[in-house]
């Protein structure tokens, strides 16, 4: 039996992470000699596109890079993961987005993000990619690009019966006129509290928050709760899907792996709970590996974990 290859379109961000490790943060006016440096591709859109592609989806990445060396590195990396890059715009005036995480001896992380070209992704740029959105089974969105461009992508998806997943990260308020075009919302604990004002530390708060979000018109709300797993709420179902027990190395990009896995599952035609399980497995595997891009799992690893 031949299985159709699921198609996912991602309209999202690119962030080159320039990671510095040092004993401590420098004081004002001080020059401090640090210990380690690393450069890693990232950005929620990029991570999620890579996650979906590694699981076997045909992925179109849509976004805006600078016409610079960082931009070239992104194109090369995405293509290595067989991601289509034809609808990525190169900005000749503003460079590729960067993040500068500083990690101290205690492992505490603080980061400055400069979105740069990401915030210049226009509605016209998105409309140019309408064919990729229309042909996809699932459109995957986050909030690291201009909200009006994300909303336009969601509208195009709705007009063409492409399901829309919005990962509302980083946490911010989202206009109801945008949420109208969203089918599945995947906030983590912080984003859920930001969107609802309800604490999600216990089961009743978690369910109450999910209900508030569902009432905004979504088909399903999927709250990701870290090591507590996921709460799935639809009009007819409330399901807690537990997390896998794994050896935690670095929780960076767990949510991105989850979204890539969930999108892949839905695009493949899996039932909602099955797609959530696929997301949970991808999220769990991501926390067992250091970094973002290197931690996005393969389909074999996810299958193996799901079969355990
Ligand atoms: P974010 O990275 O956006 O904060 P979460 O921390 O909620 O997202 O993680 C997303 C998903 O990844 C969770 O719902 C869970 O399935 C999985 N996950 C995250 N942390 C762990 C963990 N410590 N152990 C097992 N699975 C995890």
PDB file of N, CA and C in Angstrom, residues 217-267:
ATOM      1  N   UNK A 217     -12.869  29.531  19.329  1.00  0.00           N
ATOM      2  CA  UNK A 217     -13.291  29.025  18.021  1.00  0.00           C
ATOM      3  C   UNK A 217     -12.386  27.991  17.384  1.00  0.00           C
ATOM      4  N   UNK A 218     -11.387  27.509  18.149  1.00  0.00           N
ATOM      5  CA  UNK A 218     -10.485  26.484  17.608  1.00  0.00           C
ATOM      6  C   UNK A 218     -11.169  25.122  17.537  1.00  0.00           C
ATOM      7  N   UNK A 219     -10.696  24.199  16.655  1.00  0.00           N
ATOM      8  CA  UNK A 219     -11.184  22.807  16.687  1.00  0.00           C
ATOM      9  C   UNK A 219     -10.596  22.091  17.892  1.00  0.00           C
ATOM     10  N   UNK A 220      -9.332  22.401  18.201  1.00  0.00           N
ATOM     11  CA  UNK A 220      -8.683  21.727  19.329  1.00  0.00           C
ATOM     12  C   UNK A 220      -7.624  22.632  19.936  1.00  0.00           C
ATOM     13  N   UNK A 221      -7.468  22.498  21.245  1.00  0.00           N
ATOM     14  CA  UNK A 221      -6.390  23.184  21.950  1.00  0.00           C
ATOM     15  C   UNK A 221      -5.490  22.102  22.523  1.00  0.00           C
ATOM     16  N   UNK A 222      -4.195  22.260  22.308  1.00  0.00           N
ATOM     17  CA  UNK A 222      -3.231  21.268  22.769  1.00  0.00           C
ATOM     18  C   UNK A 222      -2.251  21.996  23.674  1.00  0.00           C
ATOM     19  N   UNK A 223      -2.417  21.843  24.988  1.00  0.00           N
ATOM     20  CA  UNK A 223      -1.506  22.512  25.916  1.00  0.00           C
ATOM     21  C   UNK A 223      -0.312  21.616  26.153  1.00  0.00           C
ATOM     22  N   UNK A 224       0.886  22.127  25.904  1.00  0.00           N
ATOM     23  CA  UNK A 224       2.083  21.321  26.181  1.00  0.00           C
ATOM     24  C   UNK A 224       2.591  21.701  27.566  1.00  0.00           C
ATOM     25  N   UNK A 225       2.802  20.689  28.396  1.00  0.00           N
ATOM     26  CA  UNK A 225       3.056  20.910  29.821  1.00  0.00           C
ATOM     27  C   UNK A 225       4.397  20.331  30.244  1.00  0.00           C
ATOM     28  N   UNK A 226       5.395  20.395  29.354  1.00  0.00           N
ATOM     29  CA  UNK A 226       6.728  19.897  29.684  1.00  0.00           C
ATOM     30  C   UNK A 226       6.687  18.432  30.068  1.00  0.00           C
ATOM     31  N   UNK A 227       7.319  18.104  31.205  1.00  0.00           N
ATOM     32  CA  UNK A 227       7.388  16.693  31.629  1.00  0.00           C
ATOM     33  C   UNK A 227       6.021  16.146  32.059  1.00  0.00           C
ATOM     34  N   UNK A 228       5.011  17.024  32.164  1.00  0.00           N
ATOM     35  CA  UNK A 228       3.646  16.543  32.473  1.00  0.00           C
ATOM     36  C   UNK A 228       2.917  16.116  31.203  1.00  0.00           C
ATOM     37  N   UNK A 229       3.530  16.270  30.050  1.00  0.00           N
ATOM     38  CA  UNK A 229       2.912  15.814  28.803  1.00  0.00           C
ATOM     39  C   UNK A 229       2.018  16.870  28.193  1.00  0.00           C
ATOM     40  N   UNK A 230       0.830  16.460  27.765  1.00  0.00           N
ATOM     41  CA  UNK A 230      -0.007  17.332  26.960  1.00  0.00           C
ATOM     42  C   UNK A 230      -1.467  17.186  27.358  1.00  0.00           C
ATOM     43  N   UNK A 231      -2.184  18.296  27.355  1.00  0.00           N
ATOM     44  CA  UNK A 231      -3.640  18.213  27.526  1.00  0.00           C
ATOM     45  C   UNK A 231      -4.294  18.570  26.197  1.00  0.00           C
ATOM     46  N   UNK A 232      -5.141  17.660  25.720  1.00  0.00           N
ATOM     47  CA  UNK A 232      -5.852  17.878  24.465  1.00  0.00           C
ATOM     48  C   UNK A 232      -7.312  18.150  24.783  1.00  0.00           C
ATOM     49  N   UNK A 233      -7.815  19.272  24.283  1.00  0.00           N
ATOM     50  CA  UNK A 233      -9.229  19.582  24.505  1.00  0.00           C
ATOM     51  C   UNK A 233      -9.908  19.881  23.175  1.00  0.00           C
ATOM     52  N   UNK A 234     -11.010  19.168  22.908  1.00  0.00           N
ATOM     53  CA  UNK A 234     -11.876  19.500  21.770  1.00  0.00           C
ATOM     54  C   UNK A 234     -13.285  19.646  22.340  1.00  0.00           C
ATOM     55  N   UNK A 235     -14.247  19.920  21.490  1.00  0.00           N
ATOM     56  CA  UNK A 235     -15.637  20.055  21.962  1.00  0.00           C
ATOM     57  C   UNK A 235     -16.085  18.775  22.667  1.00  0.00           C
ATOM     58  N   UNK A 236     -15.603  17.601  22.172  1.00  0.00           N
ATOM     59  CA  UNK A 236     -16.083  16.321  22.726  1.00  0.00           C
ATOM     60  C   UNK A 236     -15.073  15.552  23.561  1.00  0.00           C
ATOM     61  N   UNK A 237     -13.818  15.987  23.576  1.00  0.00           N
ATOM     62  CA  UNK A 237     -12.784  15.197  24.250  1.00  0.00           C
ATOM     63  C   UNK A 237     -11.957  16.044  25.213  1.00  0.00           C
ATOM     64  N   UNK A 238     -11.630  15.460  26.357  1.00  0.00           N
ATOM     65  CA  UNK A 238     -10.573  16.016  27.209  1.00  0.00           C
ATOM     66  C   UNK A 238      -9.628  14.858  27.455  1.00  0.00           C
ATOM     67  N   UNK A 239      -8.392  14.970  26.982  1.00  0.00           N
ATOM     68  CA  UNK A 239      -7.470  13.845  27.131  1.00  0.00           C
ATOM     69  C   UNK A 239      -6.118  14.335  27.615  1.00  0.00           C
ATOM     70  N   UNK A 240      -5.615  13.701  28.693  1.00  0.00           N
ATOM     71  CA  UNK A 240      -4.246  13.973  29.113  1.00  0.00           C
ATOM     72  C   UNK A 240      -3.365  12.927  28.460  1.00  0.00           C
ATOM     73  N   UNK A 241      -2.412  13.360  27.682  1.00  0.00           N
ATOM     74  CA  UNK A 241      -1.513  12.415  27.014  1.00  0.00           C
ATOM     75  C   UNK A 241      -0.160  12.531  27.726  1.00  0.00           C
ATOM     76  N   UNK A 242       0.247  11.499  28.470  1.00  0.00           N
ATOM     77  CA  UNK A 242       1.445  11.626  29.310  1.00  0.00           C
ATOM     78  C   UNK A 242       2.732  11.768  28.501  1.00  0.00           C
ATOM     79  N   UNK A 243       3.729  12.371  29.144  1.00  0.00           N
ATOM     80  CA  UNK A 243       5.047  12.501  28.507  1.00  0.00           C
ATOM     81  C   UNK A 243       5.805  11.182  28.655  1.00  0.00           C
ATOM     82  N   UNK A 244       6.770  10.958  27.781  1.00  0.00           N
ATOM     83  CA  UNK A 244       7.651   9.791  27.910  1.00  0.00           C
ATOM     84  C   UNK A 244       8.681  10.082  28.997  1.00  0.00           C
ATOM     85  N   UNK A 245       9.110   9.023  29.685  1.00  0.00           N
ATOM     86  CA  UNK A 245      10.167   9.204  30.683  1.00  0.00           C
ATOM     87  C   UNK A 245      11.508   9.111  29.955  1.00  0.00           C
ATOM     88  N   UNK A 246      12.257  10.202  29.980  1.00  0.00           N
ATOM     89  CA  UNK A 246      13.543  10.225  29.275  1.00  0.00           C
ATOM     90  C   UNK A 246      14.612  10.887  30.133  1.00  0.00           C
ATOM     91  N   UNK A 247      15.847  10.711  29.697  1.00  0.00           N
ATOM     92  CA  UNK A 247      16.967  11.332  30.368  1.00  0.00           C
ATOM     93  C   UNK A 247      17.119  12.776  29.861  1.00  0.00           C
ATOM     94  N   UNK A 248      16.812  13.745  30.719  1.00  0.00           N
ATOM     95  CA  UNK A 248      16.774  15.137  30.265  1.00  0.00           C
ATOM     96  C   UNK A 248      18.183  15.736  30.221  1.00  0.00           C
ATOM     97  N   UNK A 249      18.575  16.204  29.032  1.00  0.00           N
ATOM     98  CA  UNK A 249      19.887  16.831  28.854  1.00  0.00           C
ATOM     99  C   UNK A 249      19.722  18.337  28.647  1.00  0.00           C
ATOM    100  N   UNK A 250      18.763  18.729  27.793  1.00  0.00           N
ATOM    101  CA  UNK A 250      18.571  20.143  27.472  1.00  0.00           C
ATOM    102  C   UNK A 250      17.158  20.301  26.902  1.00  0.00           C
ATOM    103  N   UNK A 251      16.337  21.102  27.568  1.00  0.00           N
ATOM    104  CA  UNK A 251      14.922  21.192  27.147  1.00  0.00           C
ATOM    105  C   UNK A 251      14.695  22.199  26.011  1.00  0.00           C
ATOM    106  N   UNK A 252      15.775  22.833  25.522  1.00  0.00           N
ATOM    107  CA  UNK A 252      15.628  23.792  24.422  1.00  0.00           C
ATOM    108  C   UNK A 252      14.900  23.142  23.254  1.00  0.00           C
ATOM    109  N   UNK A 253      13.901  23.849  22.731  1.00  0.00           N
ATOM    110  CA  UNK A 253      13.204  23.460  21.496  1.00  0.00           C
ATOM    111  C   UNK A 253      12.335  22.211  21.635  1.00  0.00           C
ATOM    112  N   UNK A 254      12.005  21.812  22.879  1.00  0.00           N
ATOM    113  CA  UNK A 254      11.065  20.692  23.047  1.00  0.00           C
ATOM    114  C   UNK A 254       9.733  21.033  22.382  1.00  0.00           C
ATOM    115  N   UNK A 255       9.293  22.264  22.615  1.00  0.00           N
ATOM    116  CA  UNK A 255       8.022  22.702  22.030  1.00  0.00           C
ATOM    117  C   UNK A 255       8.075  22.686  20.500  1.00  0.00           C
ATOM    118  N   UNK A 256       9.217  23.064  19.937  1.00  0.00           N
ATOM    119  CA  UNK A 256       9.350  23.055  18.470  1.00  0.00           C
ATOM    120  C   UNK A 256       9.284  21.628  17.931  1.00  0.00           C
ATOM    121  N   UNK A 257       9.963  20.714  18.616  1.00  0.00           N
ATOM    122  CA  UNK A 257       9.919  19.305  18.187  1.00  0.00           C
ATOM    123  C   UNK A 257       8.487  18.792  18.286  1.00  0.00           C
ATOM    124  N   UNK A 258       7.809  19.166  19.390  1.00  0.00           N
ATOM    125  CA  UNK A 258       6.412  18.745  19.546  1.00  0.00           C
ATOM    126  C   UNK A 258       5.583  19.228  18.350  1.00  0.00           C
ATOM    127  N   UNK A 259       5.706  20.513  18.029  1.00  0.00           N
ATOM    128  CA  UNK A 259       4.878  21.086  16.944  1.00  0.00           C
ATOM    129  C   UNK A 259       5.182  20.423  15.603  1.00  0.00           C
ATOM    130  N   UNK A 260       6.459  20.169  15.338  1.00  0.00           N
ATOM    131  CA  UNK A 260       6.820  19.482  14.090  1.00  0.00           C
ATOM    132  C   UNK A 260       6.212  18.094  14.041  1.00  0.00           C
ATOM    133  N   UNK A 261       6.262  17.388  15.163  1.00  0.00           N
ATOM    134  CA  UNK A 261       5.709  16.034  15.227  1.00  0.00           C
ATOM    135  C   UNK A 261       4.202  16.024  15.127  1.00  0.00           C
ATOM    136  N   UNK A 262       3.570  16.967  15.803  1.00  0.00           N
ATOM    137  CA  UNK A 262       2.108  17.073  15.768  1.00  0.00           C
ATOM    138  C   UNK A 262       1.642  17.415  14.343  1.00  0.00           C
ATOM    139  N   UNK A 263       2.343  18.365  13.716  1.00  0.00           N
ATOM    140  CA  UNK A 263       1.998  18.761  12.342  1.00  0.00           C
ATOM    141  C   UNK A 263       2.167  17.581  11.388  1.00  0.00           C
ATOM    142  N   UNK A 264       3.249  16.856  11.555  1.00  0.00           N
ATOM    143  CA  UNK A 264       3.490  15.691  10.696  1.00  0.00           C
ATOM    144  C   UNK A 264       2.353  14.681  10.858  1.00  0.00           C
ATOM    145  N   UNK A 265       1.992  14.394  12.108  1.00  0.00           N
ATOM    146  CA  UNK A 265       0.926  13.425  12.381  1.00  0.00           C
ATOM    147  C   UNK A 265      -0.386  13.844  11.745  1.00  0.00           C
ATOM    148  N   UNK A 266      -0.752  15.109  11.928  1.00  0.00           N
ATOM    149  CA  UNK A 266      -2.012  15.587  11.346  1.00  0.00           C
ATOM    150  C   UNK A 266      -1.962  15.533   9.821  1.00  0.00           C
ATOM    151  N   UNK A 267      -0.825  15.954   9.268  1.00  0.00           N
ATOM    152  CA  UNK A 267      -0.691  15.972   7.804  1.00  0.00           C
ATOM    153  C   UNK A 267      -0.779  14.566   7.231  1.00  0.00           C
TER     154      UNK A 267
END
